[in-house]
């Protein structure tokens, strides 16, 4: 690997002899090596990634043709390469030379993860030849949700009369609510007025179980979207719970646009945003928090999905990366600071958490916390924790924003809930049940969304573990976080009152090899795998791990009665020199 890195550094700096009709390539020697057929398979990903990152349009064409060829590259590398080509097209504004219509064959690939990546690349490159396939996939009820979502977004990106007509049809009455919402979001890009009319009609017929997030995001990102939607909503008769869910989501992503907030608040029967508390009110709240606040109840409130606290903040190294890490905040800050931080989040925002507002050349408004930037692009995290890469060339204007946490979020809480929440946060880091944890429990889990019947009806065999779980699309997994003490509440994962089979995935980064003891604690039936090696019905096991990232996979059958939690703890057996870090984050 050291030899390969040296080769990459040297060759990337060397100019190549240009073909008479082609520009000089920054990766000419690498291209010769790649095309020679002598490059070992294990070194191909690093070489292909550098070609995508530094090569010219002719170099990209070579890689593009390899992606299309059935035997051109292994399937995992094909998937990664589609992503690298997409990143290059987005950030470097560079596309492979020649006719790119052949990508349509991958849009129809049996591997749905590859097909989804191909659709996204076709959208970024605006390959019109794939439009008929996208219209068919977007309208097919038997297409997977991921494929339909990508196809709808692709139709909007490619544009054209036929594609826009297909999207308007999907946004209209008669379609399933989730598809209508995605289609309305796509229509926002070319006709925000029509999208607002369909959104108002859709919300008028929606239930509180329908998640409006994807649709609201589109309006909130459009320069005039929230105002146009606010003007359309009075024509609808929104159910109070539907309006409340929309309002909660809007606040959870750091937005409280006055016009839209007022319309939704009125429909939800929620009072307007309260003013910041006075010093006397803060002092009184401190007394009430200490007298009546309950930290255990407060932790449950903190974890509530509708408040999205964990989307922005991490505790015990698990959770969002947008706001401050809170593991020790109670041990270093007085209760009155906590009261102000919750009720008046813009009072004192640390510099690293001040937002930036970007207005793009295509009329979108994006907000987030900047991670880093250079002369060509800005990387920032939005309120959902997603990392956005924005080319500098696409920025029309930029301004400083406020805290990502909007004032008024607590209006969805009762007085008692507010006291409990503040008491919980104020206890974090103090000696006791909310002390800073030693870091040997899995705090950040991934939960498989909609596991197939073959995974829920029976314990999977080795090939199913590898194909359906280890190598599955990352978008098929959603985050779940353990409580401060390391216990994952299984009741939060149960579907209604039914028995539910759940697949959980944790990760550990090993730096020094050696034996590691893994202890699983729960009262529910479980199966445990470490890197696809089964430890059936074992609550305690020991495994030798080599340097690198390893997966800990748990299949748990959650009963239809109140379920105990689940805790996985890693320790070092006597004599072991293993060094590791449990992977946290969002």
Coordinates of C-alpha atoms in Angstrom, one line a residue:
X1 CA 0.0 0.0 0.0
X2 CA 2.9 2.4 0.7
X3 CA 4.3 1.7 -2.8
X4 CA 0.9 2.5 -4.2
X5 CA 0.6 5.8 -2.3
X6 CA 4.0 6.8 -3.4
X7 CA 3.1 5.9 -7.0
X8 CA -0.1 8.0 -6.8
X9 CA 1.7 11.0 -5.4
X10 CA 4.5 10.9 -8.0
X11 CA 2.3 10.1 -11.0
X12 CA -0.4 12.7 -10.1
X13 CA 2.3 15.4 -10.2
X14 CA 3.7 14.3 -13.6
X15 CA 2.3 15.6 -16.9
X16 CA 1.5 13.0 -19.5
X17 CA 2.2 13.1 -23.2
X18 CA -1.0 14.4 -24.7
X19 CA -2.7 12.9 -27.7
X20 CA -2.9 15.4 -30.5
X21 CA -6.6 16.1 -30.0
X22 CA -6.7 15.7 -26.2
X23 CA -5.8 18.0 -23.3
X24 CA -2.9 17.1 -21.1
X25 CA -3.9 14.6 -18.4
X26 CA -2.8 15.1 -14.8
X27 CA -3.0 11.4 -14.3
X28 CA -1.5 10.2 -17.6
X29 CA 0.9 7.5 -16.0
X30 CA -2.0 6.3 -13.9
X31 CA -4.2 5.9 -16.9
X32 CA -1.5 3.8 -18.7
X33 CA -1.2 1.6 -15.6
X34 CA -5.0 1.3 -15.3
X35 CA -5.4 0.5 -19.0
X36 CA -2.5 -2.0 -19.1
X37 CA -4.5 -4.7 -17.3
X38 CA -1.6 -5.3 -14.9
X39 CA -3.1 -3.4 -12.0
X40 CA -3.9 -5.8 -9.1
X41 CA -7.6 -5.9 -8.2
X42 CA -7.0 -4.7 -4.6
X43 CA -5.3 -1.5 -5.9
X44 CA -7.9 -0.6 -8.5
X45 CA -10.3 1.4 -6.2
X46 CA -7.6 3.9 -5.1
X47 CA -6.5 4.4 -8.7
X48 CA -10.0 4.8 -10.1
X49 CA -10.9 7.3 -7.4
X50 CA -7.8 9.4 -8.2
X51 CA -8.6 9.3 -11.9
X52 CA -12.2 10.5 -11.1
X53 CA -10.9 13.2 -8.8
X54 CA -8.0 14.5 -11.0
X55 CA -8.5 13.2 -14.5
X56 CA -9.8 15.1 -17.6
X57 CA -12.9 14.3 -19.6
X58 CA -11.1 11.7 -21.7
X59 CA -9.8 9.9 -18.6
X60 CA -13.4 9.9 -17.2
X61 CA -14.6 8.4 -20.5
X62 CA -12.3 5.4 -20.0
X63 CA -13.6 4.9 -16.5
X64 CA -17.2 5.4 -17.7
X65 CA -16.8 2.7 -20.3
X66 CA -15.4 0.3 -17.7
X67 CA -18.4 1.0 -15.5
X68 CA -20.8 0.1 -18.4
X69 CA -18.9 -3.1 -19.4
X70 CA -20.4 -6.2 -17.7
X71 CA -16.9 -7.5 -16.8
X72 CA -15.3 -4.0 -16.6
X73 CA -15.0 -4.0 -12.8
X74 CA -16.4 -5.8 -9.7
X75 CA -19.8 -4.7 -8.6
X76 CA -18.7 -3.0 -5.3
X77 CA -16.2 -0.9 -7.3
X78 CA -18.8 -0.2 -10.0
X79 CA -21.1 1.3 -7.3
X80 CA -18.3 3.4 -5.8
X81 CA -17.2 4.6 -9.3
X82 CA -20.7 5.8 -10.1
X83 CA -20.5 7.9 -6.9
X84 CA -17.1 9.3 -7.8
X85 CA -18.2 10.2 -11.3
X86 CA -21.3 11.9 -9.8
X87 CA -19.1 13.9 -7.3
X88 CA -16.8 15.0 -10.1
X89 CA -19.7 16.1 -12.3
X90 CA -21.2 18.1 -9.3
X91 CA -18.0 19.7 -7.9
X92 CA -15.7 19.9 -10.9
X93 CA -18.4 20.4 -13.5
X94 CA -16.7 17.7 -15.6
X95 CA -18.3 14.9 -17.6
X96 CA -16.9 12.1 -19.7
X97 CA -16.6 12.8 -23.4
X98 CA -18.9 11.4 -26.0
X99 CA -22.4 9.9 -26.0
X100 CA -23.4 8.9 -22.4
X101 CA -26.7 7.3 -23.3
X102 CA -25.4 3.9 -22.6
X103 CA -25.9 4.6 -18.9
X104 CA -29.5 3.6 -19.5
X105 CA -28.4 -0.1 -19.2
X106 CA -27.4 0.5 -15.6
X107 CA -30.6 2.4 -14.8
X108 CA -32.3 -0.9 -15.5
X109 CA -29.7 -3.0 -13.5
X110 CA -31.0 -5.8 -11.3
X111 CA -28.8 -4.6 -8.5
X112 CA -31.0 -1.9 -7.1
X113 CA -28.2 -0.1 -5.4
X114 CA -26.3 0.2 -8.7
X115 CA -29.4 1.2 -10.5
X116 CA -30.1 4.0 -8.0
X117 CA -26.5 5.3 -8.3
X118 CA -26.8 5.2 -12.1
X119 CA -30.0 7.2 -12.0
X120 CA -28.4 9.8 -9.8
X121 CA -25.4 10.1 -12.2
X122 CA -27.8 10.4 -15.1
X123 CA -29.6 13.2 -13.3
X124 CA -26.4 15.1 -12.5
X125 CA -25.2 14.8 -16.1
X126 CA -28.7 15.5 -17.5
X127 CA -28.7 12.4 -19.8
X128 CA -32.0 12.8 -21.7
X129 CA -31.8 9.3 -23.1
X130 CA -32.7 7.7 -19.8
X131 CA -35.9 9.8 -19.4
X132 CA -38.3 7.1 -20.8
X133 CA -36.8 4.6 -18.3
X134 CA -37.1 7.1 -15.4
X135 CA -40.8 7.9 -16.3
X136 CA -41.6 4.2 -16.3
X137 CA -39.7 3.5 -13.0
X138 CA -41.3 6.6 -11.3
X139 CA -44.8 5.5 -12.2
X140 CA -44.5 1.8 -11.5
X141 CA -46.1 0.8 -8.2
X142 CA -43.9 -2.3 -8.1
X143 CA -40.6 -0.3 -8.2
X144 CA -38.7 -0.1 -4.9
X145 CA -39.2 3.1 -2.9
X146 CA -35.5 4.0 -3.4
X147 CA -35.7 3.6 -7.2
X148 CA -38.9 5.6 -7.4
X149 CA -37.4 8.4 -5.3
X150 CA -34.3 8.5 -7.5
X151 CA -36.3 8.4 -10.7
X152 CA -38.6 11.3 -9.6
X153 CA -35.6 13.4 -8.6
X154 CA -33.9 12.5 -11.9
X155 CA -36.9 13.6 -14.0
X156 CA -36.8 17.0 -12.3
X157 CA -33.1 17.4 -12.8
X158 CA -33.2 16.4 -16.5
X159 CA -36.3 18.5 -17.2
X160 CA -38.2 18.7 -20.4
X161 CA -41.9 18.9 -21.2
X162 CA -42.5 15.1 -21.0
X163 CA -40.7 14.7 -17.7
X164 CA -42.4 17.7 -16.1
X165 CA -45.8 16.4 -17.3
X166 CA -45.1 13.0 -15.7
X167 CA -44.2 14.7 -12.4
X168 CA -47.3 16.8 -12.4
X169 CA -49.3 13.6 -12.9
X170 CA -47.6 11.9 -10.0
X171 CA -48.2 14.9 -7.8
X172 CA -51.9 14.9 -8.5
X173 CA -54.8 13.2 -6.7
X174 CA -55.0 9.4 -7.1
X175 CA -51.4 8.6 -6.2
X176 CA -50.1 7.2 -3.0
X177 CA -49.3 9.9 -0.5
X178 CA -45.6 9.2 -0.2
X179 CA -45.2 9.3 -4.0
X180 CA -47.3 12.5 -4.2
X181 CA -45.1 14.1 -1.7
X182 CA -41.9 13.2 -3.5
X183 CA -43.4 14.4 -6.8
X184 CA -44.6 17.7 -5.3
X185 CA -41.1 18.2 -4.1
X186 CA -39.8 17.7 -7.6
X187 CA -42.4 20.0 -9.1
X188 CA -41.1 22.8 -6.8
X189 CA -38.0 23.0 -9.0
X190 CA -39.8 24.1 -12.1
X191 CA -43.3 25.4 -10.9
X192 CA -43.5 26.4 -7.3
X193 CA -47.0 27.8 -7.6
X194 CA -48.4 24.5 -9.0
X195 CA -46.4 22.6 -6.4
X196 CA -48.0 24.7 -3.6
X197 CA -51.5 24.0 -4.9
X198 CA -50.9 20.3 -4.9
X199 CA -49.2 20.4 -1.5
X200 CA -52.2 22.2 0.0
X201 CA -54.6 19.6 -1.5
X202 CA -52.3 16.8 -0.3
X203 CA -52.1 18.0 3.2
X204 CA -55.8 18.5 3.2
X205 CA -56.2 14.7 2.6
X206 CA -53.2 13.5 4.6
X207 CA -53.1 11.9 8.1
X208 CA -50.8 12.5 11.0
X209 CA -49.0 9.3 10.1
X210 CA -47.9 10.8 6.7
X211 CA -44.4 12.3 6.9
X212 CA -44.2 15.6 5.0
X213 CA -40.5 16.0 5.4
X214 CA -39.3 15.5 1.8
X215 CA -42.0 17.9 0.5
X216 CA -41.5 20.6 3.1
X217 CA -37.7 20.4 2.5
X218 CA -38.3 21.4 -1.2
X219 CA -40.3 24.4 -0.3
X220 CA -37.9 25.5 2.5
X221 CA -35.0 25.3 0.1
X222 CA -36.7 27.3 -2.6
X223 CA -36.0 31.0 -2.4
X224 CA -39.8 31.9 -2.1
X225 CA -41.1 28.4 -1.4
X226 CA -42.2 28.8 2.2
X227 CA -44.1 32.1 1.4
X228 CA -45.8 30.5 -1.6
X229 CA -46.8 27.5 0.4
X230 CA -48.1 29.7 3.2
X231 CA -50.3 31.5 0.7
X232 CA -51.8 28.3 -0.6
X233 CA -52.5 26.6 2.7
X234 CA -55.4 28.8 3.8
X235 CA -57.4 27.2 0.9
X236 CA -57.0 23.8 2.6
X237 CA -58.7 22.5 5.7
X238 CA -55.7 21.0 7.5
X239 CA -56.3 18.6 10.3
X240 CA -54.7 19.9 13.5
X241 CA -52.4 16.9 13.9
X242 CA -51.3 17.2 10.3
X243 CA -50.5 20.9 10.7
X244 CA -48.7 20.2 14.0
X245 CA -46.5 17.5 12.4
X246 CA -45.6 19.8 9.6
X247 CA -44.8 22.6 12.1
X248 CA -42.7 20.4 14.2
X249 CA -40.7 19.3 11.3
X250 CA -40.1 22.8 10.1
X251 CA -38.8 23.8 13.6
X252 CA -36.7 20.6 13.8
X253 CA -34.6 21.7 10.8
X254 CA -34.0 25.1 12.2
X255 CA -36.7 27.1 10.3
X256 CA -39.5 29.2 11.8
X257 CA -40.3 31.3 8.7
X258 CA -42.9 33.7 10.1
X259 CA -45.6 33.5 7.4
X260 CA -45.6 29.7 7.1
X261 CA -45.2 29.2 10.8
X262 CA -48.2 31.4 11.5
X263 CA -50.5 29.6 9.1
X264 CA -49.5 26.1 10.4
X265 CA -49.7 27.3 14.1
X266 CA -53.2 28.6 13.5
X267 CA -54.3 25.3 11.9
X268 CA -52.6 23.3 14.7
X269 CA -54.1 25.3 17.5
X270 CA -50.6 26.2 18.8
X271 CA -49.8 29.5 20.3
X272 CA -47.4 31.9 18.6
X273 CA -43.7 31.8 19.5
X274 CA -43.2 33.1 23.1
X275 CA -40.7 35.9 23.7
X276 CA -37.4 35.1 25.3
X277 CA -37.6 34.7 29.1
X278 CA -36.7 37.6 31.4
X279 CA -34.1 37.3 34.1
X280 CA -36.8 36.9 36.7
X281 CA -38.5 34.2 34.6
X282 CA -35.2 32.3 34.2
X283 CA -34.6 32.4 37.9
X284 CA -38.1 31.0 38.6
X285 CA -37.7 28.3 36.0
X286 CA -34.4 27.3 37.7
X287 CA -36.2 26.8 41.0
X288 CA -38.9 24.8 39.4
X289 CA -36.4 22.6 37.5
X290 CA -34.6 21.7 40.7
X291 CA -37.8 21.1 42.6
X292 CA -39.9 19.3 40.1
X293 CA -37.8 18.3 37.1
X294 CA -37.2 14.6 36.5
X295 CA -34.1 13.6 34.6
X296 CA -35.3 10.1 33.6
X297 CA -38.4 11.5 32.1
X298 CA -36.4 14.3 30.5
X299 CA -34.1 11.8 28.7
X300 CA -37.2 10.3 27.1
X301 CA -38.3 13.7 25.9
X302 CA -34.8 14.5 24.6
X303 CA -35.0 11.3 22.5
X304 CA -38.4 12.1 21.0
X305 CA -38.3 12.1 17.2
X306 CA -40.6 15.0 16.9
X307 CA -38.2 17.3 18.8
X308 CA -35.1 16.1 16.9
X309 CA -32.7 16.9 19.8
X310 CA -30.6 13.9 18.8
X311 CA -30.5 14.9 15.2
X312 CA -28.4 17.9 16.1
X313 CA -26.7 17.0 19.4
X314 CA -24.7 13.9 20.5
X315 CA -24.5 12.4 23.9
X316 CA -22.0 9.7 24.8
X317 CA -20.5 10.2 21.3
X318 CA -23.7 9.3 19.5
X319 CA -26.1 11.6 17.8
X320 CA -26.0 14.6 15.5
X321 CA -22.9 16.6 14.7
X322 CA -24.6 20.0 14.1
X323 CA -24.9 21.3 17.6
X324 CA -22.6 21.0 20.7
X325 CA -21.7 17.6 22.2
X326 CA -23.6 17.4 25.5
X327 CA -22.1 14.6 27.4
X328 CA -20.5 16.8 30.0
X329 CA -22.5 20.0 29.7
X330 CA -24.3 19.7 33.0
X331 CA -21.1 19.4 34.9
X332 CA -19.7 22.6 33.4
X333 CA -22.7 24.9 33.1
X334 CA -25.2 26.2 35.6
X335 CA -28.9 25.5 35.3
X336 CA -29.8 29.1 34.3
X337 CA -27.4 28.6 31.3
X338 CA -29.5 25.5 30.4
X339 CA -32.7 27.4 30.6
X340 CA -31.5 30.2 28.3
X341 CA -29.9 27.7 25.9
X342 CA -33.3 25.9 25.5
X343 CA -35.6 28.9 25.5
X344 CA -33.4 31.5 23.8
X345 CA -30.9 29.6 21.6
X346 CA -29.7 32.7 19.8
X347 CA -28.6 34.4 23.0
X348 CA -25.0 33.0 23.0
X349 CA -24.0 31.0 19.9
X350 CA -20.4 29.7 19.9
X351 CA -18.6 30.7 16.7
X352 CA -18.2 27.1 15.5
X353 CA -22.0 26.7 15.6
X354 CA -23.1 29.9 13.8
X355 CA -24.9 28.9 10.6
X356 CA -24.1 30.2 7.1
X357 CA -27.0 30.8 4.6
X358 CA -26.2 30.1 1.0
X359 CA -28.4 31.3 -1.9
X360 CA -27.5 29.3 -5.0
X361 CA -27.6 30.3 -8.7
X362 CA -30.7 28.0 -9.3
X363 CA -32.8 29.8 -6.6
X364 CA -32.3 27.5 -3.6
X365 CA -31.5 28.6 -0.1
X366 CA -29.4 26.3 2.0
X367 CA -28.4 26.6 5.6
X368 CA -25.8 24.8 7.6
X369 CA -22.6 24.7 9.7
X370 CA -19.5 25.0 7.6
X371 CA -17.1 22.1 8.0
X372 CA -14.4 23.3 5.6
X373 CA -14.0 25.2 2.4
X374 CA -11.5 26.0 -0.4
X375 CA -11.5 27.9 -3.6
X376 CA -13.7 25.4 -5.4
X377 CA -16.3 24.2 -2.9
X378 CA -17.8 24.5 0.6
X379 CA -18.7 21.5 2.7
X380 CA -21.3 22.0 5.4
X381 CA -23.8 20.1 7.6
X382 CA -27.4 20.9 7.3
X383 CA -29.9 20.6 10.2
X384 CA -30.4 16.9 9.5
X385 CA -26.7 16.2 9.8
X386 CA -26.3 15.6 6.1
X387 CA -23.0 16.7 4.6
X388 CA -23.6 19.0 1.6
X389 CA -20.8 19.8 -0.9
X390 CA -21.6 23.1 -2.7
X391 CA -19.4 24.3 -5.6
X392 CA -18.4 27.9 -5.0
X393 CA -19.4 28.6 -8.6
X394 CA -23.0 27.8 -7.6
X395 CA -23.2 30.3 -4.8
X396 CA -25.0 33.5 -5.7
X397 CA -24.9 35.0 -2.2
X398 CA -23.8 34.1 1.3
X399 CA -24.7 35.5 4.8
X400 CA -24.3 34.7 8.4
X401 CA -27.3 33.0 10.1
X402 CA -28.3 32.2 13.6
X403 CA -28.4 29.1 15.8
X404 CA -29.6 26.0 14.0
X405 CA -32.0 25.5 16.9
X406 CA -35.0 27.9 16.3
X407 CA -36.6 29.8 19.1
X408 CA -40.0 28.5 19.8
X409 CA -39.3 24.8 19.5
X410 CA -40.4 24.3 23.1
X411 CA -43.9 25.4 22.5
X412 CA -44.6 21.8 21.6
X413 CA -43.9 20.9 25.2
X414 CA -46.0 21.1 28.3
X415 CA -44.6 23.0 31.3
X416 CA -43.8 19.7 33.0
X417 CA -42.0 18.3 30.0
X418 CA -39.9 21.5 29.7
X419 CA -38.8 21.2 33.3
X420 CA -37.9 17.5 32.8
X421 CA -36.0 18.2 29.7
X422 CA -33.9 21.0 31.3
X423 CA -33.3 18.8 34.4
X424 CA -32.0 16.0 32.2
X425 CA -29.6 18.2 30.3
X426 CA -28.4 19.8 33.5
X427 CA -27.5 16.4 34.9
X428 CA -25.3 15.4 32.0
X429 CA -21.7 14.9 33.1
X430 CA -22.4 15.0 36.8
X431 CA -21.6 12.0 39.0
X432 CA -24.4 9.4 38.9
X433 CA -26.5 7.8 36.1
X434 CA -25.7 10.6 33.6
X435 CA -22.0 10.8 34.2
X436 CA -19.6 10.7 31.2
X437 CA -19.4 7.1 30.0
X438 CA -16.1 5.2 29.5
X439 CA -16.7 4.5 25.8
X440 CA -17.0 0.7 25.8
X441 CA -20.7 0.4 24.8
X442 CA -22.2 0.7 21.3
X443 CA -24.1 4.0 21.4
X444 CA -24.7 4.5 17.7
X445 CA -26.6 1.8 15.9
X446 CA -28.0 1.4 12.4
X447 CA -31.4 -0.2 12.1
X448 CA -32.4 -1.9 8.9
X449 CA -35.4 -0.2 7.4
X450 CA -38.1 -2.6 6.0
X451 CA -36.2 -5.9 6.3
X452 CA -37.4 -8.4 3.7
X453 CA -39.5 -11.5 4.6
X454 CA -36.5 -13.8 4.2
X455 CA -34.8 -11.9 6.9
X456 CA -37.7 -11.7 9.3
X457 CA -39.2 -15.1 8.9
X458 CA -36.0 -17.0 9.6
X459 CA -32.4 -16.5 10.8
X460 CA -30.3 -15.7 7.7
X461 CA -27.5 -17.9 6.4
X462 CA -24.0 -16.7 5.5
X463 CA -24.7 -15.6 2.0
X464 CA -27.8 -13.6 3.0
X465 CA -25.8 -11.9 5.8
X466 CA -23.2 -10.8 3.2
X467 CA -25.5 -9.8 0.4
X468 CA -28.5 -8.4 2.3
X469 CA -26.9 -6.9 5.3
X470 CA -23.1 -6.4 5.1
X471 CA -23.1 -5.1 1.5
X472 CA -26.5 -3.4 1.5
X473 CA -27.2 0.1 0.5
X474 CA -26.3 2.5 3.4
X475 CA -29.6 4.3 2.7
X476 CA -31.5 1.2 3.8
X477 CA -30.3 1.8 7.4
X478 CA -31.5 4.5 9.8
X479 CA -29.8 5.7 13.0
X480 CA -30.8 4.6 16.5
X481 CA -29.0 5.8 19.6
X482 CA -28.5 4.1 23.0
X483 CA -29.4 6.0 26.2
X484 CA -26.6 7.7 28.2
X485 CA -25.9 4.5 30.1
X486 CA -25.6 2.5 26.9
X487 CA -29.0 0.8 26.7
X488 CA -30.9 0.9 23.5
X489 CA -34.7 1.0 24.3
X490 CA -36.2 -1.7 22.1
X491 CA -39.7 -0.5 22.6
X492 CA -38.8 2.5 20.5
X493 CA -38.1 0.1 17.6
X494 CA -41.3 -2.0 17.8
X495 CA -43.9 -1.6 15.2
X496 CA -47.1 -0.9 17.1
X497 CA -47.9 -3.7 19.5
X498 CA -46.8 -6.4 17.2
X499 CA -43.8 -8.8 17.5
X500 CA -41.1 -7.2 15.5
X501 CA -37.8 -8.6 14.1
X502 CA -35.1 -5.9 14.0
X503 CA -31.6 -5.9 12.6
X504 CA -29.1 -3.7 14.4
X505 CA -25.6 -2.9 13.2
X506 CA -22.8 -1.3 15.3
X507 CA -19.2 -0.7 14.3
X508 CA -15.8 -0.8 16.0
X509 CA -12.5 0.6 14.6
X510 CA -9.6 -1.5 15.7
X511 CA -6.2 0.1 15.8
X512 CA -4.1 -2.6 17.4
X513 CA -5.0 -6.3 16.9
X514 CA -5.9 -8.7 19.6
X515 CA -8.7 -10.5 21.5
X516 CA -11.9 -8.5 22.3
X517 CA -14.7 -9.7 24.6
X518 CA -18.2 -8.8 23.4
X519 CA -21.1 -9.0 25.9
X520 CA -24.7 -8.7 24.8
X521 CA -27.4 -7.9 27.4
X522 CA -31.1 -8.2 26.7
X523 CA -34.0 -10.4 27.6
X524 CA -35.2 -10.8 24.1
X525 CA -34.2 -13.7 21.6
X526 CA -31.1 -12.6 19.7
X527 CA -28.6 -13.8 17.2
X528 CA -25.1 -12.2 17.0
X529 CA -22.6 -11.9 14.1
X530 CA -19.2 -10.3 14.1
X531 CA -18.0 -9.7 10.5
X532 CA -20.5 -12.4 9.3
X533 CA -19.2 -14.9 11.8
X534 CA -22.1 -16.3 13.8
X535 CA -22.1 -16.5 17.6
X536 CA -25.6 -18.0 17.9
X537 CA -27.4 -17.7 21.2
X538 CA -24.2 -16.4 22.9
X539 CA -24.5 -13.4 25.2
X540 CA -20.7 -13.4 25.8
X541 CA -18.1 -14.2 23.2
X542 CA -14.5 -13.5 22.5
X543 CA -13.0 -12.8 19.1
X544 CA -9.6 -11.7 17.7
X545 CA -9.9 -8.6 15.6
X546 CA -7.4 -7.3 13.1
X547 CA -6.9 -3.6 12.4
X548 CA -9.7 -2.0 10.5
X549 CA -13.4 -1.4 10.8
X550 CA -15.6 -4.3 12.0
X551 CA -19.4 -4.8 12.0
X552 CA -21.3 -6.2 15.0
X553 CA -24.7 -7.3 13.8
X554 CA -27.6 -8.3 16.0
X555 CA -30.9 -9.8 15.1
X556 CA -33.4 -9.3 17.9
X557 CA -37.0 -10.5 18.1
X558 CA -38.9 -7.8 20.1
X559 CA -42.0 -9.3 21.7
X560 CA -45.4 -7.7 21.8
X561 CA -45.0 -7.0 25.5
X562 CA -43.0 -4.2 27.1
X563 CA -39.4 -5.1 26.1
X564 CA -36.2 -4.7 28.0
X565 CA -33.4 -2.7 26.4
X566 CA -30.3 -4.0 24.6
X567 CA -26.8 -3.3 25.5
X568 CA -23.6 -4.4 23.8
X569 CA -20.3 -3.9 25.7
X570 CA -16.7 -4.5 24.5
X571 CA -13.9 -5.1 26.9
X572 CA -10.3 -6.2 26.8
X573 CA -9.7 -9.8 28.1
X574 CA -6.7 -10.4 30.4
X575 CA -3.5 -10.3 28.5
X576 CA -5.0 -8.7 25.4
X577 CA -3.2 -5.7 23.8
X578 CA -6.1 -4.8 21.4
X579 CA -6.8 -1.1 21.0
X580 CA -10.1 0.0 19.5
X581 CA -12.7 2.8 19.4
X582 CA -16.4 2.2 19.1
X583 CA -17.7 4.2 16.1
X584 CA -20.1 7.0 17.1
X585 CA -21.5 10.0 15.4
X586 CA -24.8 10.4 13.6

